[in-house]
mmCIF file of C-alpha atoms and ligand atoms in Angstrom:
data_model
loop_
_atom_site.group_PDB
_atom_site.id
_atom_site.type_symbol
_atom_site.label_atom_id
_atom_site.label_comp_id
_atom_site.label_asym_id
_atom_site.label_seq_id
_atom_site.Cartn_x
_atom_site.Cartn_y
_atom_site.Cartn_z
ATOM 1 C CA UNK Q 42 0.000 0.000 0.000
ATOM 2 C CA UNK Q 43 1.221 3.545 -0.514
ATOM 3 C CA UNK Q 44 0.252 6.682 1.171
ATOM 4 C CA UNK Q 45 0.785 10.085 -0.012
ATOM 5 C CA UNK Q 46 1.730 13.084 1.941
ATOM 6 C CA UNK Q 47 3.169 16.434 2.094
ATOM 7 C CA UNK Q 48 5.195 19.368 3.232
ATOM 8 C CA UNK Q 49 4.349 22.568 2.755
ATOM 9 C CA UNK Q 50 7.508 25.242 2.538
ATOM 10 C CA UNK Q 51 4.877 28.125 3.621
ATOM 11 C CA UNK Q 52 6.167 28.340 6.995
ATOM 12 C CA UNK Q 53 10.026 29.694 8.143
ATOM 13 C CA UNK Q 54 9.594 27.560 11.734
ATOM 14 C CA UNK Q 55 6.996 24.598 11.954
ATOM 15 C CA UNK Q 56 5.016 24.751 15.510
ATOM 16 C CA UNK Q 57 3.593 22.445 17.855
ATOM 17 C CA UNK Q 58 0.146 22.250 16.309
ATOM 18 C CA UNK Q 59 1.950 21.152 13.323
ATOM 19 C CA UNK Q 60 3.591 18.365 15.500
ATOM 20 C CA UNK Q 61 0.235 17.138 16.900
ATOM 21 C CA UNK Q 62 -1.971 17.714 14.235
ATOM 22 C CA UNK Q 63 0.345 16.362 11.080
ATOM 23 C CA UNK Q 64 3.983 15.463 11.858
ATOM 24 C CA UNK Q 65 3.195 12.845 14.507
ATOM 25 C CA UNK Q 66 -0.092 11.660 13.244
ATOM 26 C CA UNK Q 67 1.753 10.866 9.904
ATOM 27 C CA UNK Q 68 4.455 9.044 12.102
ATOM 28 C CA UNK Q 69 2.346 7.161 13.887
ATOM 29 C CA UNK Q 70 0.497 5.838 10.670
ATOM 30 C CA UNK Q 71 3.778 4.906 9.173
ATOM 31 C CA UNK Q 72 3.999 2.885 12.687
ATOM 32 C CA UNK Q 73 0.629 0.953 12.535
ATOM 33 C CA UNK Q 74 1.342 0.191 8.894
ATOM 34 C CA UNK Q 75 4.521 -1.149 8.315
ATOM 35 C CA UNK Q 76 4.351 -2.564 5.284
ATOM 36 C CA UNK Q 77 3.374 0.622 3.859
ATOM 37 C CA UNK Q 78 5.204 3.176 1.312
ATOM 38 C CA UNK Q 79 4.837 6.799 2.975
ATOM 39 C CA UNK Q 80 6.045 9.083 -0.318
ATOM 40 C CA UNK Q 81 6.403 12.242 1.837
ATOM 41 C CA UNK Q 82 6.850 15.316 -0.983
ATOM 42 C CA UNK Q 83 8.229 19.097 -0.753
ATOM 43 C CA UNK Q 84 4.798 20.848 -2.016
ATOM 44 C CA UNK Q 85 6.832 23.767 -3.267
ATOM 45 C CA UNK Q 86 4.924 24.101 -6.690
ATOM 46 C CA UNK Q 87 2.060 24.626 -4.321
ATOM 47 C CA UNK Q 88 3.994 26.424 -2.134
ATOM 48 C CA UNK Q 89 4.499 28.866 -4.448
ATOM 49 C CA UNK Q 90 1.271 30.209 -4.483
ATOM 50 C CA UNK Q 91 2.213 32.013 -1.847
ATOM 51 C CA UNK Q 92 5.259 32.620 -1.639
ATOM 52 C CA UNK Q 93 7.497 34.386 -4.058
ATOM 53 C CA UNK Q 94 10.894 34.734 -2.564
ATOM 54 C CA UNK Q 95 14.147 32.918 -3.132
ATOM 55 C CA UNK Q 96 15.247 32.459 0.085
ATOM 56 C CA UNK Q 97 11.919 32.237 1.662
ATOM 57 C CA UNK Q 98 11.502 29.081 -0.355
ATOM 58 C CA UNK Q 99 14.690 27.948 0.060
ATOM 59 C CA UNK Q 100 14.934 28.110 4.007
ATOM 60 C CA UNK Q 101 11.717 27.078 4.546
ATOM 61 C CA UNK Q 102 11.867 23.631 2.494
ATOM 62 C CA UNK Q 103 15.340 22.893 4.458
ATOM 63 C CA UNK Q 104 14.100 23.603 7.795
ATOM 64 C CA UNK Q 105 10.468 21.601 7.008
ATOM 65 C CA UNK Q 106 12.029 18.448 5.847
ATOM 66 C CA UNK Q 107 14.917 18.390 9.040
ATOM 67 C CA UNK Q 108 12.285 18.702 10.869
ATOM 68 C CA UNK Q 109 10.183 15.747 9.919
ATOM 69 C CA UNK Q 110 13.603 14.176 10.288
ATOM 70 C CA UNK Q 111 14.046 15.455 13.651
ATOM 71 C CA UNK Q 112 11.121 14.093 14.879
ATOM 72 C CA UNK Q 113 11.585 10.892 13.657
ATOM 73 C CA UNK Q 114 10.548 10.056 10.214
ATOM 74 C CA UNK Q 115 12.547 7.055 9.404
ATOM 75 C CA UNK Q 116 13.865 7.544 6.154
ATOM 76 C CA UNK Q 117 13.365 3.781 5.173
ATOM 77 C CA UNK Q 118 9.314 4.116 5.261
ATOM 78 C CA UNK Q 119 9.640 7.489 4.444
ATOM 79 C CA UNK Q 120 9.929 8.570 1.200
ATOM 80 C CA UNK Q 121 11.049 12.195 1.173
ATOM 81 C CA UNK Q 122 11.361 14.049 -2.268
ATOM 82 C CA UNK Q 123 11.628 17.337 -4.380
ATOM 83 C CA UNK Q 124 8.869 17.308 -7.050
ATOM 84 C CA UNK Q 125 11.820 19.845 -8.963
ATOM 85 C CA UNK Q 126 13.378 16.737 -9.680
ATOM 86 C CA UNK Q 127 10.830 14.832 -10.611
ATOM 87 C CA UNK Q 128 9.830 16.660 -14.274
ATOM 88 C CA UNK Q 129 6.524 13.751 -13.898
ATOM 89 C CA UNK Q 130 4.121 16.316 -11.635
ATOM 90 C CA UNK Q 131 4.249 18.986 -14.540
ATOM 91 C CA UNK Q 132 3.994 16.515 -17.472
ATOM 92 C CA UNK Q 133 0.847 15.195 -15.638
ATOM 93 C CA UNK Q 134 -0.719 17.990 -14.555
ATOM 94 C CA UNK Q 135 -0.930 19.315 -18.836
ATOM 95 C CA UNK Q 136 -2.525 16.149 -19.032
ATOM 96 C CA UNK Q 137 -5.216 16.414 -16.703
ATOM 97 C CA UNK Q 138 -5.545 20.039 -17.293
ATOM 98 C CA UNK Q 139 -6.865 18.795 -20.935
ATOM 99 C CA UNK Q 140 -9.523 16.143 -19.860
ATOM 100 C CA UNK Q 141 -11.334 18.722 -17.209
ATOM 101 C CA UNK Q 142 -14.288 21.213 -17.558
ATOM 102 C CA UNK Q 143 -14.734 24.566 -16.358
ATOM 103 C CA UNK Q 144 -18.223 23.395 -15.080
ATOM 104 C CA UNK Q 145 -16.599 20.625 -12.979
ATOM 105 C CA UNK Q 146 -13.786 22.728 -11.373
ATOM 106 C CA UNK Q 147 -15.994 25.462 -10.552
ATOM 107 C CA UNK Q 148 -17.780 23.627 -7.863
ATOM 108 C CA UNK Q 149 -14.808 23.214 -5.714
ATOM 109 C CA UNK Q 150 -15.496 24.672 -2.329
ATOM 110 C CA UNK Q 151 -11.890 26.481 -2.103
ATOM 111 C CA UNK Q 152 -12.829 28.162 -5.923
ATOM 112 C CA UNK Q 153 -16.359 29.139 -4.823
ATOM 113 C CA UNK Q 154 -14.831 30.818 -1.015
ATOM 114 C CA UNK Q 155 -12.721 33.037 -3.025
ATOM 115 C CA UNK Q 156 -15.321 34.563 -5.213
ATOM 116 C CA UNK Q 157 -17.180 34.919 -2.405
ATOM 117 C CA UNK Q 158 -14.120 37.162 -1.726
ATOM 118 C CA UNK Q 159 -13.504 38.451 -4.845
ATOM 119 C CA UNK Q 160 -14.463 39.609 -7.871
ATOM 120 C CA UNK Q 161 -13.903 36.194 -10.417
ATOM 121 C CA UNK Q 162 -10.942 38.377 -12.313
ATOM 122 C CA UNK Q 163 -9.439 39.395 -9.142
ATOM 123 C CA UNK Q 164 -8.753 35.681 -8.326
ATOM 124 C CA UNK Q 165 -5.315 34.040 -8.773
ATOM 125 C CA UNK Q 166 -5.458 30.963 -11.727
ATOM 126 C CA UNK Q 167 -4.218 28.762 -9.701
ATOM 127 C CA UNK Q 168 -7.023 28.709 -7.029
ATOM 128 C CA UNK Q 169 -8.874 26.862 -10.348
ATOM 129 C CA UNK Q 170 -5.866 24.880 -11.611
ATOM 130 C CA UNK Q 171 -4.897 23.773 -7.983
ATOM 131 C CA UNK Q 172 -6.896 20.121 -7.395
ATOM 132 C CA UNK Q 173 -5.576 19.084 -10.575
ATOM 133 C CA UNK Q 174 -1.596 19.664 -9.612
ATOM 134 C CA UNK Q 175 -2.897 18.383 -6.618
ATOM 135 C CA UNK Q 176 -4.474 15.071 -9.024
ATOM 136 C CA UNK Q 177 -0.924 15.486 -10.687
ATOM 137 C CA UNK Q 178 0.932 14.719 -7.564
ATOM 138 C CA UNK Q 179 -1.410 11.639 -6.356
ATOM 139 C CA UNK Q 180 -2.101 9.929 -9.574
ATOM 140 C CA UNK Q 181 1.388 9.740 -10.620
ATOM 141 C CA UNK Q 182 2.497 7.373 -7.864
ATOM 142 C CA UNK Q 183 -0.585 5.251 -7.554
ATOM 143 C CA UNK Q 184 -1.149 6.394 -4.215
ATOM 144 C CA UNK Q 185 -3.505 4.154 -2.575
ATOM 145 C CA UNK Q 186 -4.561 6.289 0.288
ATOM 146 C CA UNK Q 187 -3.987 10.218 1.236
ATOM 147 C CA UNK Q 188 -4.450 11.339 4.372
ATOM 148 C CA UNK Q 189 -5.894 15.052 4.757
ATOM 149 C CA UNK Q 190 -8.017 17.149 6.765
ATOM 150 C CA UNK Q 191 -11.472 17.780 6.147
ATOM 151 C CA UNK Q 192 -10.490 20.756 4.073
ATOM 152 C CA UNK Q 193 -8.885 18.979 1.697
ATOM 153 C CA UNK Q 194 -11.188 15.528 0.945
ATOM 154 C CA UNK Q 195 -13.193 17.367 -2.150
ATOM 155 C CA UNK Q 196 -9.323 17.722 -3.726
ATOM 156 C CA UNK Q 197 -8.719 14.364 -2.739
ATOM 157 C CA UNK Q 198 -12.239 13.267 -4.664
ATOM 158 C CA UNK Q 199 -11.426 15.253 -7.775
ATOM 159 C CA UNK Q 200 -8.270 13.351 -8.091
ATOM 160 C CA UNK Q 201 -10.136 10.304 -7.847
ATOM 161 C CA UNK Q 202 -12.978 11.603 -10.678
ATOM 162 C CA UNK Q 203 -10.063 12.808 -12.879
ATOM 163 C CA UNK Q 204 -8.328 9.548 -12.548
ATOM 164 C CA UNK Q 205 -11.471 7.623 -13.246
ATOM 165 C CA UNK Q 206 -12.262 10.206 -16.534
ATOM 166 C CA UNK Q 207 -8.884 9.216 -17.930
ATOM 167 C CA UNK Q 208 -9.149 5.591 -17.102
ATOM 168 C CA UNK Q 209 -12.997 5.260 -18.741
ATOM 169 C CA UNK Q 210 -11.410 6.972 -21.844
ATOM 170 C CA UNK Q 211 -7.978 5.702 -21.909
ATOM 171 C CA UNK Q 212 -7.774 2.422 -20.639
ATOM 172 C CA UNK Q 213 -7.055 1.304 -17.084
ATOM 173 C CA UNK Q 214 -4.240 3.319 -15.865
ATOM 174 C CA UNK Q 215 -4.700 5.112 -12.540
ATOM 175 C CA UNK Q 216 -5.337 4.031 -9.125
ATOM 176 C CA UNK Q 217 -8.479 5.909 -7.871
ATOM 177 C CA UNK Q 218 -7.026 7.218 -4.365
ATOM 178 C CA UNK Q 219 -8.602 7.566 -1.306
ATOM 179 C CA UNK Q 220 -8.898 10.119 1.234
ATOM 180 C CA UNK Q 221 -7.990 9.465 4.560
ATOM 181 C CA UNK Q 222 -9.460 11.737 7.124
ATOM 182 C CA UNK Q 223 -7.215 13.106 9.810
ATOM 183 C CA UNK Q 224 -8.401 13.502 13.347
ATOM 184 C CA UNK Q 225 -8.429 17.510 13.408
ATOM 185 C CA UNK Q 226 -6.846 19.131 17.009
ATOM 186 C CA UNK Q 227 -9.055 21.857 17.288
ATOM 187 C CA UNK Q 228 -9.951 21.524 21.336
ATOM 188 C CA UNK Q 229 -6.131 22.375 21.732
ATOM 189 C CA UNK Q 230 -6.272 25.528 23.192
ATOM 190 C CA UNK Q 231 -2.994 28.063 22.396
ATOM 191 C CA UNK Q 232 -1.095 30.331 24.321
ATOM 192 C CA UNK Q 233 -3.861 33.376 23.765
ATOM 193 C CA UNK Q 234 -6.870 30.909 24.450
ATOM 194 C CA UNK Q 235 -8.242 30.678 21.204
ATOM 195 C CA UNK Q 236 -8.821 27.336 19.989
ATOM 196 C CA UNK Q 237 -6.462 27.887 17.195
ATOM 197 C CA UNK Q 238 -2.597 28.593 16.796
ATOM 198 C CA UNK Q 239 -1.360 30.668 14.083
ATOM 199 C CA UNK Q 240 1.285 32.823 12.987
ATOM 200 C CA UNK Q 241 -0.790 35.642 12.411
ATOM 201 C CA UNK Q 242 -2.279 35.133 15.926
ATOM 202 C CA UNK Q 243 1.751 34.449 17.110
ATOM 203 C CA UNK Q 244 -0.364 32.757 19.922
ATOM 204 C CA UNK Q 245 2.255 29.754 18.745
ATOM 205 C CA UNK Q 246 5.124 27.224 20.214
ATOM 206 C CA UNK Q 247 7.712 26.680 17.134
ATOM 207 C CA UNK Q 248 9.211 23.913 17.400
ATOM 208 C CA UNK Q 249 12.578 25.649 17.291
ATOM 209 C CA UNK Q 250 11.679 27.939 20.024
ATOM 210 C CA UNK Q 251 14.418 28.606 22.223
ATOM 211 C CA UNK Q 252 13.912 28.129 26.244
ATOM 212 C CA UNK Q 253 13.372 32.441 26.938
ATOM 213 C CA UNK Q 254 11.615 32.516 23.814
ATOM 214 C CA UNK Q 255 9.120 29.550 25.214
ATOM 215 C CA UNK Q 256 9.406 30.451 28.840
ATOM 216 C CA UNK Q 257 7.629 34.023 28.270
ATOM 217 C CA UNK Q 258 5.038 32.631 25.793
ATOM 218 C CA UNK Q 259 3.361 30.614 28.555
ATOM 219 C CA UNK Q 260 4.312 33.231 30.979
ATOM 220 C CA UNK Q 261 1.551 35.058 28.540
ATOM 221 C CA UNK Q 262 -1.416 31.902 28.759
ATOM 222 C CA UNK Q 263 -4.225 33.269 30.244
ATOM 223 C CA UNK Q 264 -5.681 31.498 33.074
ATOM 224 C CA UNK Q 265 -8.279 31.760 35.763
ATOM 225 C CA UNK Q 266 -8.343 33.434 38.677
ATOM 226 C CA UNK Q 267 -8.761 31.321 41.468
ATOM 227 C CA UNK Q 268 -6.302 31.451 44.489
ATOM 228 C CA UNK Q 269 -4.049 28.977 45.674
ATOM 229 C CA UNK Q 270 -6.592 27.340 47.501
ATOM 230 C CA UNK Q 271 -9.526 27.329 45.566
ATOM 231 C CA UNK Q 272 -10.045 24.035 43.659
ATOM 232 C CA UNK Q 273 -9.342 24.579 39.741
ATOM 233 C CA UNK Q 274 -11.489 23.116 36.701
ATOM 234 C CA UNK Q 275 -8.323 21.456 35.038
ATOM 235 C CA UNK Q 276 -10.387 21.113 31.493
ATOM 236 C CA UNK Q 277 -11.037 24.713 31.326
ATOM 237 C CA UNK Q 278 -7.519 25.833 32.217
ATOM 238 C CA UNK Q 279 -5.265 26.964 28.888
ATOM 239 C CA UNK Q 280 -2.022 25.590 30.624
ATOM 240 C CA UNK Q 281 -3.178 22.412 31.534
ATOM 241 C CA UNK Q 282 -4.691 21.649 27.887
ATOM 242 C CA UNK Q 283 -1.374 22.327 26.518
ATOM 243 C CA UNK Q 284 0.138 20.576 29.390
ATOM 244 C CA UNK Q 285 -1.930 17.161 28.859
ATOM 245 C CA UNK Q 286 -0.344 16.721 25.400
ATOM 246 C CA UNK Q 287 3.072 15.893 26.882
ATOM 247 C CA UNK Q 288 2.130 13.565 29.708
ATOM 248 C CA UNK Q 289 1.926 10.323 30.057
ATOM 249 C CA UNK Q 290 -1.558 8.651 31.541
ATOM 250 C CA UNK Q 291 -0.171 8.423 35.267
ATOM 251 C CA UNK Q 292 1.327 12.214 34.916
ATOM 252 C CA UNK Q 293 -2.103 13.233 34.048
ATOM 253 C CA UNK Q 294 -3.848 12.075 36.169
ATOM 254 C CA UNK Q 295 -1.747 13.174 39.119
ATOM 255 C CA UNK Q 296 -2.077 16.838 38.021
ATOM 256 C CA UNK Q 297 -5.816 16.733 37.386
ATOM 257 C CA UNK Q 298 -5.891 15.517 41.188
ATOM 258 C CA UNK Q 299 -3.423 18.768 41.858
ATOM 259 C CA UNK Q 300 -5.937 20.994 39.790
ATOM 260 C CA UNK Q 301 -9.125 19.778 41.624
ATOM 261 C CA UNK Q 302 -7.310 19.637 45.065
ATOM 262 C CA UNK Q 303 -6.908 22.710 46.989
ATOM 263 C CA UNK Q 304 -3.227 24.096 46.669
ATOM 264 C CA UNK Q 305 -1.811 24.457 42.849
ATOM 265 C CA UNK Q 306 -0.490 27.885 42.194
ATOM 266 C CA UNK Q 307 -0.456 28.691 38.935
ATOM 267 C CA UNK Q 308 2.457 29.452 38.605
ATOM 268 C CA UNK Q 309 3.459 26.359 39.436
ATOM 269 C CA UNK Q 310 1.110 24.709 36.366
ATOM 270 C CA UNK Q 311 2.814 26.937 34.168
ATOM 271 C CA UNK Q 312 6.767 25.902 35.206
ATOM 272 C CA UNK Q 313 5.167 22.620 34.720
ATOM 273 C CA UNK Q 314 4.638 22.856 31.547
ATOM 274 C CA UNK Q 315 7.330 24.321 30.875
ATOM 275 C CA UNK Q 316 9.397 21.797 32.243
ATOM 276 C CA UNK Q 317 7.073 19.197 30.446
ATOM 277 C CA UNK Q 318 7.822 21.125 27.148
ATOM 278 C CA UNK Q 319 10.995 21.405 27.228
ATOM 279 C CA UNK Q 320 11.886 17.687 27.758
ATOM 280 C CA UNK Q 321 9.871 17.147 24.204
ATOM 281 C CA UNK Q 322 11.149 19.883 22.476
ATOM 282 C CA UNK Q 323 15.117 19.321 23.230
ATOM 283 C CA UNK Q 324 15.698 16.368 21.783
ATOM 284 C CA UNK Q 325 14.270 17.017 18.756
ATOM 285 C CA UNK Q 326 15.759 21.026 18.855
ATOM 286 C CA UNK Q 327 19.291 18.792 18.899
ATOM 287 C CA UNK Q 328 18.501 16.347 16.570
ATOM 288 C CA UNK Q 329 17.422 19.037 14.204
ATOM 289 C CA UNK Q 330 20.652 21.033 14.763
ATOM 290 C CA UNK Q 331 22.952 17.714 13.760
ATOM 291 C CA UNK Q 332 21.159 17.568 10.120
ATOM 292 C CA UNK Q 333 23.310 19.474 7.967
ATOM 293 C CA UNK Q 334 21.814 20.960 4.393
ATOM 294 C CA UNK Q 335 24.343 18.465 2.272
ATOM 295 C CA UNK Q 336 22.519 15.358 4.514
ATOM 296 C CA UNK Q 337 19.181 16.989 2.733
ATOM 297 C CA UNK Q 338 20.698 17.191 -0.618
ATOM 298 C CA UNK Q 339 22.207 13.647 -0.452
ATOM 299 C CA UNK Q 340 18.505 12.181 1.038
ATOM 300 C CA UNK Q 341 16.515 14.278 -1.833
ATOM 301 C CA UNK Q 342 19.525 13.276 -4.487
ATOM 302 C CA UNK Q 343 18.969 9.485 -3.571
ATOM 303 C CA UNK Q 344 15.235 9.557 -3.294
ATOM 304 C CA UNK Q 345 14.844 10.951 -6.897
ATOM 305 C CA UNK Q 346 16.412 8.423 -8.554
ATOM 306 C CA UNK Q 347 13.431 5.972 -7.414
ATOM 307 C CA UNK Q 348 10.740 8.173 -7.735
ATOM 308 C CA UNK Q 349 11.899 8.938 -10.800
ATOM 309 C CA UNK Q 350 11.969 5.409 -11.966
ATOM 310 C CA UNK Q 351 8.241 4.691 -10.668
ATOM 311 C CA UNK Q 352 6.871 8.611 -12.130
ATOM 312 C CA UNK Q 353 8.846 8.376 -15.531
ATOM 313 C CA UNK Q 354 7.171 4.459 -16.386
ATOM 314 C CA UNK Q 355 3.561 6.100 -15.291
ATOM 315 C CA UNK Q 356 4.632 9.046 -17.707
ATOM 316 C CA UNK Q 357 5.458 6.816 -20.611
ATOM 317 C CA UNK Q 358 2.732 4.642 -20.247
ATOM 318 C CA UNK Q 359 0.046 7.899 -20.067
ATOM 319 C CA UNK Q 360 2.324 9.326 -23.046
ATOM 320 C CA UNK Q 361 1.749 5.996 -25.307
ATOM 321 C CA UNK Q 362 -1.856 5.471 -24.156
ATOM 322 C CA UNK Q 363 -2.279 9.599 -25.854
ATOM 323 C CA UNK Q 364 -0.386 8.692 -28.843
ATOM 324 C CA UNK Q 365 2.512 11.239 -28.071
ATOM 325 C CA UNK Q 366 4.985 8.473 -28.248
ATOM 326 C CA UNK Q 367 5.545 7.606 -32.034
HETATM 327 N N1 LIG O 1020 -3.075 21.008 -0.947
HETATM 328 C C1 LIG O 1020 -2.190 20.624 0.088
HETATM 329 C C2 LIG O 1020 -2.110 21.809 1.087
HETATM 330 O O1 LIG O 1020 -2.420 22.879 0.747
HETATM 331 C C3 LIG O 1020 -0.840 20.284 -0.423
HETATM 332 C C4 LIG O 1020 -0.853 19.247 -1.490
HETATM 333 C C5 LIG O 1020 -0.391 19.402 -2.736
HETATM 334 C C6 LIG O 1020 -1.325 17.901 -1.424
HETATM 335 N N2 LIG O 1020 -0.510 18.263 -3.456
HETATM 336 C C7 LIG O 1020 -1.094 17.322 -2.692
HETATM 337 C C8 LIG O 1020 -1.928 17.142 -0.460
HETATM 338 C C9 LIG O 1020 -1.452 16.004 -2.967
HETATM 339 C C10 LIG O 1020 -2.286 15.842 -0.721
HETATM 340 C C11 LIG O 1020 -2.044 15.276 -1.966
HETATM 341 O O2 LIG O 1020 -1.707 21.677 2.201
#
């Protein structure tokens, strides 16, 4: 079985929500099946729908793959690659860009948000063109299964229609992929309270974060105000939500029994957590440090040569089945 997933460069520093909500959800898949491909790719074509800056792109591919690394991606199930070497996604893409109607893309959900937006000439070409780079990127591998977010399962079902489109009038030649919903982290609740982190909130943890940097983020959390000795609701309490996600099941419970007891400050909740934080985040902030950019290079280098094998066969069997090979 293969799975297909991603790495976005739109980020310069990768934060815990993207640890709990992707990195280690993706790991921990790879764990229950071990049988199982993971092709892991640098979306920088999509990527650069937002960002057009050299370095921007550059820096922010580097530090996003280390970091899968750092956390523990093993490079044997994983299958980590640069879609620049791999000429395949574009070739594809032409293709499915040629068996598609207008009156079939328009109905995507992400098309019809922005022209709630904007006016329809205001809005970028690739908001249309996007689910079938996206097909592009799936249908070239023979991805069996793609795991996304809600967000992204109509993109996920467009690949599949394409794919079927092709194969009812070319032959049998695509898997039709599946979407595989990921559990979505919304109840974590971030340093500011809201029920969301973000950048543009910078109510975030980076995974890089150093200890100061850290420290006075949850020096900012919000909590209640109950004294020392008033018993605390630990499920409504910002620090102890973040806290939870970094204990184990005996840790837990012993500071839910501090929370609902009479006589935790606090203050002492948050050096906690802190604490608690930490001890995840260093090994990983080390691990991430010992990755230099030629170990990258080497791991992309390697990795295109057999994704290159499987993408140029699909390519030559889709180019033969169109009649471009004479
Ligand atoms: N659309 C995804 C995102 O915005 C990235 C992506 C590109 C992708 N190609 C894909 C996801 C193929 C799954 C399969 O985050």
């Amino acid at each position: 079985m293969r799975f297909l997933t991603w790495l976005k460069p739109t980020w310069s520093q990768l934060h815990l929500w993207n640890y709990f909500g992707s990195i280690k959800q993706m790991i921990d898949l790879a764990k229950a099946n071990p049988d199982s491909e993971f092709f892991l790719f640098l979306a920088n074509m999509h990527g650069f729908t937002q960002i057009h800056n050299q370095e921007e792109m550059k820096n922010n591919s580097m530090m996003a793959i280390k970091l899968y690394l750092a956390c523990g991606a093993d490079t044997k199930q994983f299958v980590i690659y640069n879609p620049a070497d791999i000429p395949g996604h574009a070739q594809l893409n032409w293709i499915l860009t040629c068996i598609t109607h207008m009156w079939f893309m328009e109905r995507m959900h992400s098309y019809k948000d922005a022209l709630n937006k904007w006016k329809a000439k205001e809005i970028w070409v690739w908001v249309f063109c996007y689910p079938i780079l996206m097909a592009a990127d799936i249908l070239l591998y023979d991805a069996d299964l793609v795991p996304v977010w809600k967000d992204q399962k109509q993109h996920v079902e467009y690949a599949r229609d394409i794919a079927q489109k092709f194969n009812n009038t070319f032959g049998e030649t695509f898997v039709l992929p599946e979407a595989k919903i990921n559990p979505e982290l919304w109840l974590i609740i971030w340093t500011d309270g809201r029920s969301k982190m973000s950048k543009s909130y910078n109510n975030y943890i980076g995974l890089l974060d150093d200890e100061a940097t850290i420290l006075k983020k949850i020096k900012q959390i919000p909590t209640g105000s109950q004294t020392v000795e008033e018993s605390k609701n630990p499920d409504e309490c910002n620090v102890y939500n973040l806290c939870k996600l970094f204990l184990t099941e005996t840790e837990d419970k012993e500071l839910r029994a501090k929370y609902l007891a009479w006589w935790l400050s606090y203050k002492y909740a948050k050096e906690y957590l802190f604490e608690k934080m930490m001890d995840f985040l260093r090994p990983i902030q080390e691990k991430y440090n010992k990755i230099s950019d030629q170990e990258v290079k080497d791991l992309l280098a390697k990795n295109a040569k057999y994704v290159n094998e499987i993408s140029e066969k699909k390519i030559k069997d889709i180019y033969d089945k169109v009649g471009f090979n004479l």
